[in-house]
Amino acid sequence: QELLQESGGGSVQAGGSLKLSCAVFGYTFSNRCGMAWYRQAPGKEREFVSSINRFRTPTYTDSVQGRFTISLGNRDNTLYLEMKNLNIEDTAVYFCAADGNYRGYCDRNVTPTIWGQGTQVSVWG
């Protein structure tokens, strides 16, 4: 019932931009604790990239601060990640994620329990 579907990945030259989208099904953002983007590079552990909580406050890992922007569509049924000034180290599979807890029962940080299948971002140059 609850489903996340990423799109927008691709291959881009270093210094370029890319915008990822995550379609949200069966999940009402306003009643939940937040959503996030994670990524996993080849041979590396999955790492946090960005999150947005139920108050629409964004958080970013230091390596993407100032370059990436997380946002929600007006109807809260699409999560975006705008990526600018990409570098080779940004190459990874990017995962959309959602916190399954309901508002009033939120942890300090967005804690994903629902995951998309991932979309590949490859930066070359």
XYZ file of C-alpha atoms in Angstrom:
125
model
C 0.000 0.000 0.000
C 2.770 2.442 0.960
C 5.088 2.808 -2.000
C 7.916 5.122 -3.044
C 9.004 5.354 -6.671
C 12.164 7.258 -7.610
C 12.899 8.702 -11.014
C 15.221 11.235 -12.607
C 18.547 9.491 -12.234
C 21.044 9.431 -15.047
C 24.545 10.211 -16.203
C 25.847 13.755 -15.942
C 29.191 15.486 -16.343
C 30.884 16.850 -13.235
C 29.638 20.336 -12.481
C 26.228 19.598 -13.903
C 22.820 19.325 -12.300
C 20.162 16.688 -11.866
C 16.758 16.605 -10.192
C 15.426 13.436 -8.624
C 11.756 12.795 -7.980
C 10.026 10.381 -5.634
C 6.363 9.654 -6.198
C 4.559 8.827 -2.959
C 1.665 6.379 -2.851
C -0.458 5.427 0.161
C 1.442 7.770 2.452
C 0.146 11.056 3.824
C 3.154 13.213 4.626
C 1.230 15.607 6.887
C 0.333 12.735 9.231
C 3.830 11.292 9.388
C 7.239 12.241 10.720
C 9.158 13.017 7.562
C 11.022 11.766 4.531
C 14.615 11.527 3.400
C 17.096 10.780 0.671
C 19.916 8.300 1.142
C 22.587 7.104 -1.262
C 24.900 4.152 -1.625
C 28.076 4.268 -3.687
C 29.625 1.092 -5.092
C 31.328 -0.862 -2.333
C 30.235 1.633 0.307
C 27.621 1.691 3.032
C 24.358 3.498 2.554
C 24.608 7.052 3.836
C 22.244 9.829 4.748
C 21.956 12.684 2.265
C 19.020 14.853 3.262
C 15.761 14.807 5.176
C 12.666 16.930 5.609
C 10.568 16.617 8.734
C 6.856 17.141 9.347
C 7.442 20.880 9.765
C 9.212 20.980 6.381
C 12.558 21.731 7.998
C 15.367 20.406 5.790
C 18.566 18.771 6.952
C 21.641 17.994 4.845
C 24.820 16.064 5.285
C 27.859 18.341 5.150
C 29.116 17.055 1.819
C 25.990 18.211 -0.040
C 25.165 21.338 1.956
C 24.748 24.265 -0.400
C 24.549 22.052 -3.471
C 21.463 19.889 -2.877
C 17.924 20.978 -2.055
C 15.175 18.733 -0.714
C 11.556 19.760 -1.179
C 7.984 18.531 -1.426
C 5.428 19.167 -4.105
C 2.402 21.285 -3.305
C 0.210 18.238 -2.757
C 2.894 16.478 -0.662
C 2.767 13.489 -2.965
C 6.168 14.023 -4.537
C 9.560 14.394 -2.875
C 12.359 16.097 -4.817
C 16.102 16.306 -4.571
C 17.649 19.067 -6.664
C 21.358 18.382 -7.112
C 23.711 21.059 -8.428
C 27.444 21.259 -9.020
C 27.690 17.497 -8.979
C 31.056 15.847 -8.519
C 32.314 12.331 -9.105
C 31.939 11.494 -5.417
C 28.185 11.989 -5.758
C 27.970 8.879 -7.920
C 25.653 6.444 -6.152
C 22.276 4.807 -6.126
C 19.920 7.316 -4.544
C 17.048 6.057 -2.403
C 13.883 7.824 -1.410
C 12.768 6.942 2.107
C 9.907 7.668 4.477
C 9.438 7.509 8.222
C 6.608 5.119 8.982
C 5.784 6.650 12.358
C 2.816 8.961 12.735
C 3.023 12.512 14.019
C 3.000 12.687 17.795
C 5.236 9.622 17.875
C 8.267 10.961 16.043
C 11.878 10.361 16.929
C 14.398 13.185 17.036
C 15.513 12.421 13.495
C 13.640 11.136 10.497
C 13.953 7.366 10.755
C 13.163 5.660 7.455
C 11.234 2.415 7.454
C 9.804 2.653 3.943
C 12.197 2.637 1.000
C 12.112 3.105 -2.719
C 14.007 0.859 -5.095
C 16.678 3.442 -5.888
C 17.753 5.380 -8.948
C 21.286 5.489 -10.333
C 23.191 8.762 -10.514
C 26.496 8.594 -12.367
C 28.785 11.619 -12.491
C 31.684 11.542 -14.938
C 34.536 13.794 -15.977
